[in-house]
Every structure is written in C-alpha cells, then in structure tokens.
XYZ file of N, CA and C in Angstrom:
456
model
N -27.516 -23.622 74.043
C -27.602 -24.953 73.441
C -28.583 -25.898 74.530
N -29.558 -25.817 74.039
C -30.824 -26.875 74.385
C -29.725 -28.307 74.979
N -30.734 -29.137 75.553
C -29.899 -30.525 76.385
C -30.749 -31.452 75.414
N -30.777 -32.242 73.928
C -31.843 -32.295 73.161
C -32.186 -34.243 73.759
N -31.200 -34.778 74.988
C -31.725 -35.713 75.727
C -32.981 -35.188 76.424
N -33.020 -33.994 77.050
C -34.026 -33.617 78.233
C -34.873 -32.951 77.780
N -34.717 -32.546 76.386
C -36.155 -32.146 75.707
C -37.265 -32.480 75.905
N -38.551 -31.702 76.522
C -39.851 -32.369 76.470
C -40.605 -31.694 75.372
N -40.153 -30.912 74.914
C -40.703 -30.490 73.729
C -40.217 -30.528 72.476
N -40.465 -31.056 71.228
C -38.943 -30.677 70.210
C -39.909 -29.681 69.132
N -38.781 -28.558 69.099
C -39.262 -27.802 68.590
C -39.551 -28.325 66.974
N -38.661 -29.103 65.846
C -39.358 -29.214 64.654
C -40.822 -29.850 65.139
N -41.209 -30.028 66.295
C -42.827 -30.100 65.500
C -43.853 -29.148 65.479
N -43.757 -28.408 66.162
C -44.184 -26.916 65.733
C -43.712 -26.233 64.877
N -42.200 -26.537 64.289
C -41.207 -25.347 63.349
C -40.642 -26.067 62.368
N -40.753 -26.160 60.722
C -39.642 -26.367 60.012
C -38.863 -25.589 59.828
N -37.643 -26.901 59.538
C -36.722 -26.145 59.693
C -36.369 -25.503 57.916
N -35.359 -24.835 58.096
C -34.772 -23.924 56.953
C -33.819 -24.494 55.772
N -33.151 -25.763 56.869
C -31.961 -26.542 56.415
C -32.535 -27.868 55.923
N -31.908 -27.715 54.425
C -31.973 -28.586 53.725
C -30.804 -29.460 53.799
N -30.661 -31.341 53.701
C -29.384 -31.803 54.064
C -29.149 -32.801 53.119
N -27.803 -32.683 51.747
C -27.714 -33.549 50.945
C -26.652 -34.242 51.239
N -27.030 -35.579 50.772
C -25.743 -36.530 50.960
C -24.961 -37.165 49.729
N -24.275 -36.645 48.987
C -23.455 -36.602 47.881
C -22.613 -38.804 48.276
N -24.015 -39.862 47.378
C -23.116 -40.845 47.198
C -23.007 -41.354 46.054
N -22.492 -40.483 44.984
C -22.410 -41.345 44.275
C -20.908 -40.986 43.651
N -20.231 -42.406 43.740
C -18.932 -42.599 43.278
C -18.386 -41.633 41.963
N -17.216 -40.879 41.901
C -16.566 -40.225 41.008
C -17.777 -38.863 40.719
N -18.765 -38.810 40.799
C -19.304 -37.204 41.061
C -18.749 -36.209 41.568
N -18.681 -34.831 40.267
C -18.527 -34.075 41.033
C -19.432 -33.060 41.600
N -19.827 -32.786 42.806
C -20.954 -31.839 43.005
C -20.488 -30.324 42.849
N -19.787 -30.063 43.004
C -19.750 -28.788 42.577
C -19.162 -27.864 41.293
N -19.461 -28.975 40.331
C -18.843 -28.850 38.899
C -19.420 -28.108 38.421
N -20.393 -28.064 38.470
C -21.696 -26.873 37.529
C -22.149 -25.695 38.538
N -21.657 -25.461 39.821
C -22.449 -24.809 40.858
C -22.082 -23.754 40.538
N -23.277 -22.713 40.592
C -23.912 -20.693 40.694
C -22.596 -20.586 42.057
N -21.370 -20.402 41.592
C -20.704 -19.709 43.016
C -21.001 -17.982 42.932
N -21.248 -17.673 41.805
C -21.853 -15.608 41.598
C -23.070 -16.234 42.586
N -23.717 -16.637 42.466
C -25.072 -16.472 43.606
C -24.804 -16.888 44.906
N -24.183 -17.961 45.255
C -23.925 -19.162 46.244
C -22.747 -18.912 47.068
N -22.681 -19.453 48.148
C -21.863 -18.936 49.047
C -21.472 -20.340 49.578
N -20.015 -21.014 49.880
C -19.937 -21.877 50.313
C -18.851 -22.059 51.299
N -19.276 -22.518 52.669
C -18.170 -22.981 53.228
C -18.291 -24.024 54.111
N -16.725 -24.661 54.387
C -16.295 -25.870 54.696
C -17.038 -25.289 56.168
N -16.906 -26.416 57.288
C -17.263 -26.206 58.749
C -16.787 -27.624 59.078
N -16.359 -27.066 60.396
C -15.147 -28.713 61.308
C -15.603 -27.680 62.974
N -15.943 -29.233 63.434
C -15.829 -29.323 64.558
C -14.405 -30.099 65.649
N -13.952 -28.658 65.496
C -12.489 -28.688 66.186
C -12.481 -28.911 67.952
N -13.866 -28.838 68.424
C -14.290 -28.583 69.889
C -14.165 -30.037 70.753
N -13.770 -30.597 71.628
C -14.068 -31.547 72.027
C -15.060 -31.827 72.970
N -16.218 -31.265 71.989
C -17.644 -31.667 72.988
C -17.424 -32.947 73.105
N -18.671 -33.656 74.082
C -18.833 -34.582 73.830
C -20.260 -35.383 72.523
N -20.628 -36.898 72.245
C -21.264 -36.688 71.402
C -22.392 -35.864 71.478
N -23.478 -36.210 72.803
C -24.425 -35.399 72.659
C -23.994 -33.994 72.851
N -23.301 -33.310 73.570
C -22.660 -31.801 72.934
C -22.908 -31.586 71.408
N -22.251 -32.339 70.416
C -21.933 -31.938 69.286
C -23.379 -32.247 68.687
N -24.463 -33.091 69.414
C -25.680 -33.410 68.813
C -26.580 -32.224 68.964
N -26.668 -31.160 70.002
C -26.529 -29.553 70.629
C -26.816 -28.906 69.723
N -25.484 -28.908 69.001
C -25.000 -28.188 68.393
C -25.702 -27.960 66.937
N -25.435 -29.359 66.244
C -26.072 -29.512 65.360
C -27.978 -29.312 65.161
N -28.390 -29.947 66.477
C -29.890 -29.176 66.435
C -30.174 -27.843 66.390
N -29.176 -26.530 66.921
C -29.589 -25.515 66.726
C -29.517 -25.388 64.700
N -27.845 -25.751 64.373
C -27.976 -25.592 62.595
C -29.196 -25.175 62.085
N -29.557 -26.510 62.671
C -31.226 -27.188 62.251
C -32.293 -25.981 62.020
N -31.825 -24.807 63.257
C -32.893 -23.831 63.002
C -32.097 -22.506 62.642
N -31.258 -22.405 62.066
C -31.089 -21.325 61.392
C -32.183 -20.239 60.750
N -32.259 -19.278 60.883
C -33.890 -18.486 60.569
C -33.723 -18.487 59.139
N -32.654 -18.974 57.977
C -33.041 -18.513 56.393
C -32.664 -20.014 55.918
N -33.266 -20.117 54.585
C -32.407 -20.940 53.852
C -31.354 -21.357 53.579
N -30.547 -22.595 53.918
C -29.302 -22.968 53.335
C -29.103 -24.805 53.707
N -28.578 -25.285 52.993
C -28.532 -26.435 52.605
C -26.425 -27.247 53.091
N -26.956 -27.921 53.849
C -26.062 -28.066 53.788
C -25.783 -29.517 53.285
N -24.467 -29.576 52.615
C -23.762 -31.133 51.986
C -22.496 -31.981 52.821
N -23.112 -33.047 52.391
C -22.102 -34.066 53.325
C -21.717 -34.762 51.799
N -20.184 -34.527 51.811
C -19.197 -34.961 51.005
C -18.697 -36.751 51.302
N -18.334 -37.540 50.756
C -16.987 -38.928 50.775
C -15.746 -38.427 50.307
N -15.236 -38.483 50.666
C -13.990 -38.296 50.133
C -13.246 -39.006 50.431
N -11.654 -39.485 49.478
C -10.888 -40.081 50.158
C -9.249 -38.852 50.157
N -8.622 -39.215 50.646
C -7.383 -38.156 50.847
C -6.588 -38.246 51.190
N -5.161 -37.824 50.880
C -3.872 -38.551 51.628
C -3.901 -37.849 53.159
N -3.754 -38.718 54.436
C -3.942 -38.337 55.593
C -2.888 -37.354 56.148
N -2.221 -37.047 55.328
C -1.577 -35.938 55.761
C -2.067 -34.563 54.995
N -2.725 -34.197 53.794
C -3.637 -32.893 54.053
C -4.714 -33.309 55.276
N -5.146 -33.806 55.498
C -5.748 -33.886 56.469
C -5.867 -32.821 57.965
N -4.381 -33.883 57.833
C -4.099 -33.127 59.518
C -3.628 -31.608 59.134
N -3.059 -31.278 57.759
C -3.050 -29.819 58.239
C -3.851 -28.860 58.734
N -5.330 -29.760 58.027
C -6.578 -28.746 58.798
C -6.766 -28.571 59.900
N -6.230 -29.737 61.150
C -6.268 -29.889 62.005
C -5.760 -28.785 63.173
N -6.695 -28.226 63.839
C -6.203 -26.794 64.715
C -6.336 -27.390 66.520
N -6.512 -28.282 66.466
C -7.253 -28.833 68.157
C -5.389 -29.624 67.955
N -4.786 -29.586 69.042
C -3.274 -30.117 69.026
C -3.597 -31.499 69.676
N -4.433 -31.882 70.535
C -4.663 -33.473 70.929
C -5.155 -34.400 69.833
N -6.511 -33.449 68.916
C -6.518 -34.233 67.508
C -5.732 -34.186 65.895
N -4.829 -33.560 66.297
C -4.045 -33.095 65.458
C -2.862 -34.458 65.739
N -2.595 -34.588 66.840
C -1.577 -35.620 67.369
C -1.994 -37.267 67.266
N -3.522 -37.189 67.396
C -3.904 -38.389 67.099
C -3.800 -38.614 65.444
N -3.852 -38.161 64.992
C -3.748 -38.495 62.953
C -2.521 -38.173 62.860
N -1.767 -37.310 63.511
C -0.436 -38.086 63.083
C 0.482 -39.409 63.110
N -0.588 -39.804 64.313
C -0.611 -41.074 64.729
C -0.561 -42.203 63.268
N -1.891 -41.773 63.014
C -2.763 -42.277 61.959
C -2.062 -42.117 60.790
N -1.589 -40.956 60.233
C -1.460 -41.163 59.035
C 0.317 -42.178 58.919
N 1.398 -42.636 60.169
C 1.993 -43.360 60.132
C 1.733 -44.269 59.663
N 0.693 -45.082 60.490
C -0.091 -45.942 59.680
C -0.763 -46.336 58.544
N -1.383 -45.604 57.873
C -2.076 -44.884 57.268
C -2.166 -43.945 56.099
N -1.938 -44.237 54.670
C -1.660 -43.409 53.726
C -2.383 -42.662 53.450
N -3.884 -42.914 53.400
C -5.168 -42.289 53.096
C -6.144 -41.964 53.942
N -7.198 -41.169 54.134
C -8.446 -41.657 54.940
C -9.366 -41.188 53.922
N -10.608 -42.048 54.747
C -11.678 -41.284 53.940
C -12.602 -40.916 55.170
N -13.065 -39.653 54.677
C -13.593 -38.993 55.604
C -14.869 -38.187 54.921
N -15.760 -37.444 55.779
C -16.535 -36.686 54.916
C -16.663 -35.466 55.332
N -16.249 -34.818 54.612
C -16.292 -32.956 54.069
C -17.885 -32.058 54.307
N -17.560 -31.401 55.418
C -19.242 -30.834 55.463
C -19.403 -29.669 55.135
N -19.918 -29.258 53.835
C -20.228 -27.732 53.604
C -20.912 -27.296 54.111
N -21.762 -25.980 54.193
C -22.731 -25.259 54.318
C -23.212 -24.305 53.049
N -24.326 -24.055 52.446
C -24.096 -23.528 51.082
C -25.459 -22.807 51.514
N -25.634 -21.561 50.671
C -26.820 -20.030 51.118
C -26.176 -19.388 50.098
N -27.295 -18.552 50.092
C -27.506 -17.112 48.858
C -26.167 -16.215 49.293
N -25.654 -15.593 48.485
C -24.437 -14.776 49.167
C -25.407 -13.607 49.886
N -26.775 -13.346 49.641
C -27.409 -12.093 50.737
C -27.238 -12.876 52.447
N -26.917 -14.508 52.689
C -27.040 -14.303 53.999
C -25.747 -14.857 54.226
N -24.628 -15.239 53.889
C -23.341 -15.499 53.590
C -23.219 -14.706 55.359
N -22.605 -13.489 55.081
C -22.395 -13.011 56.347
C -22.996 -13.645 57.819
N -24.638 -13.160 58.040
C -25.395 -13.905 58.906
C -25.044 -15.419 59.456
N -25.281 -16.278 58.313
C -24.663 -17.571 58.268
C -23.934 -17.404 59.086
N -22.534 -17.382 58.560
C -21.114 -17.493 59.237
C -21.003 -16.769 61.029
N -21.917 -16.213 60.961
C -21.480 -15.379 62.634
C -22.332 -16.240 63.110
N -23.351 -16.924 62.443
C -24.093 -18.227 63.394
C -22.865 -19.325 63.739
N -22.813 -19.496 62.862
C -22.037 -20.821 62.723
C -20.795 -20.469 63.732
N -20.551 -19.656 63.765
C -19.440 -19.764 64.400
C -19.594 -18.733 66.341
N -20.594 -18.373 66.371
C -21.545 -18.887 67.869
C -21.247 -20.105 68.173
N -21.727 -20.901 67.353
C -21.797 -22.358 68.052
C -20.619 -23.066 68.109
N -19.752 -22.483 68.206
C -18.451 -22.682 68.272
C -17.527 -23.545 67.171
N -18.156 -23.367 65.721
C -17.524 -24.253 64.669
C -16.624 -23.544 64.078
N -15.751 -24.435 63.191
C -14.570 -23.398 62.497
C -15.044 -23.038 61.016
N -15.192 -22.320 60.656
C -15.143 -22.208 59.130
C -14.341 -21.519 57.949
N -14.356 -22.428 57.132
C -13.603 -21.876 55.952
C -13.879 -21.347 54.471
N -13.653 -20.907 53.895
C -14.004 -20.197 52.766
C -13.111 -20.996 51.525
N -13.436 -22.310 51.078
C -12.799 -22.893 50.064
C -12.952 -22.114 48.849
N -11.721 -22.625 47.840
C -11.613 -21.393 46.734
C -12.215 -22.613 46.159
N -13.160 -21.510 44.936
C -13.738 -22.274 43.485
C -13.319 -23.449 42.970
N -11.569 -23.430 42.543
C -10.686 -24.144 42.212
C -11.060 -25.654 42.447
N -10.522 -25.421 43.556
C -10.279 -26.718 45.230
C -11.949 -27.277 45.591
N -13.088 -26.464 45.434
C -14.585 -27.127 45.512
C -14.385 -27.665 43.617
N -14.022 -27.218 42.768
C -14.418 -27.708 41.500
C -14.046 -29.096 40.937
N -12.494 -29.500 41.922
C -11.602 -30.466 42.489
C -12.477 -31.605 42.960
N -13.279 -30.829 43.630
C -13.785 -32.666 44.612
C -14.582 -33.696 43.831
N -13.937 -34.562 44.595
C -14.674 -36.125 43.530
C -14.985 -37.199 44.859
N -16.408 -37.583 44.576
C -16.940 -38.490 45.483
C -16.066 -39.665 45.550
N -15.901 -40.122 47.130
C -15.024 -40.911 46.792
C -15.134 -41.745 48.110
N -15.050 -43.623 48.289
C -15.068 -44.187 48.935
C -14.071 -45.340 50.025
N -13.367 -44.727 48.632
C -11.436 -45.211 49.486
C -11.668 -46.264 48.880
N -12.347 -47.263 47.786
C -12.066 -48.514 47.609
C -11.331 -48.601 46.849
C-alpha cells in the first residue's frame, strides 16, 4: 500500500475510480428492500486489524482503485451492543466492546457493505482479503431487515 501522507502524485488526478460510495441517511429506510439479489452480490466488510488511522486510510485508498465497478454502501444502524460484540474477532477490540456493553445497551454504528455484479464477486472478495479486510456474506433476509437508524 502507498503512504497517502507522503504521496507526491495523486492516482485519481489521472484515473477515475470505478467505486461509487453511497451513504444512506433517511431514517427508517430499508436500502436492501428491493435489491436485485439475483444479479448483484453483497459483502459486508470489517477492518479488525489494529491499523493506525493512516494505515486505514491507505487501505481505503486501495479499495478506491478496484479495477471493476462496485459500490460501497454505508448504513448507520442502531443495535444491541451484544449483537455487535459477537461479530468482533480481534480479542482486544472485543474486550473493549464487552466493557461498553456493560454501560450501554445499544450502539449506533455504521455497517459497511461492498456491492458488485455477480461476475466480479470472487475477484472483489479476493482483493478485499488481500487488503486485510474481513468479508462476510449476509443472508438476504438479514439484509432486507436492515433499517437506517441514528439511535435517537
């Protein structure tokens, strides 16, 4: 990965990213309610590494260089702290959220998905894993139930 802080030439001055970023901000909406699951693939991705903020920036910068069209969907949700803790694989991070769960019953967080055509799904998953991201394939029913919520 490139160090974005020390870059002399911006990749995107000469190249257009094939990655579109969508942030869903309409409270109560269900982004996957009418999603074309037969032709599109959805992965949720996580960064359980203990990267520094600059290293995370570098990794995200690499995502933006994907060689094929895909979309990043950012969905703010509110859920039980215990549900979120079950997903965490990094022991130190899990311990931190275990402490948080004792103080707070619900947590507001962003769930981040990467969406692409079925034809690019395997290559996309491989690229994301090379970058150190953990990828999961949520079920259709789970995705259809997701509701945008800001925890108010």
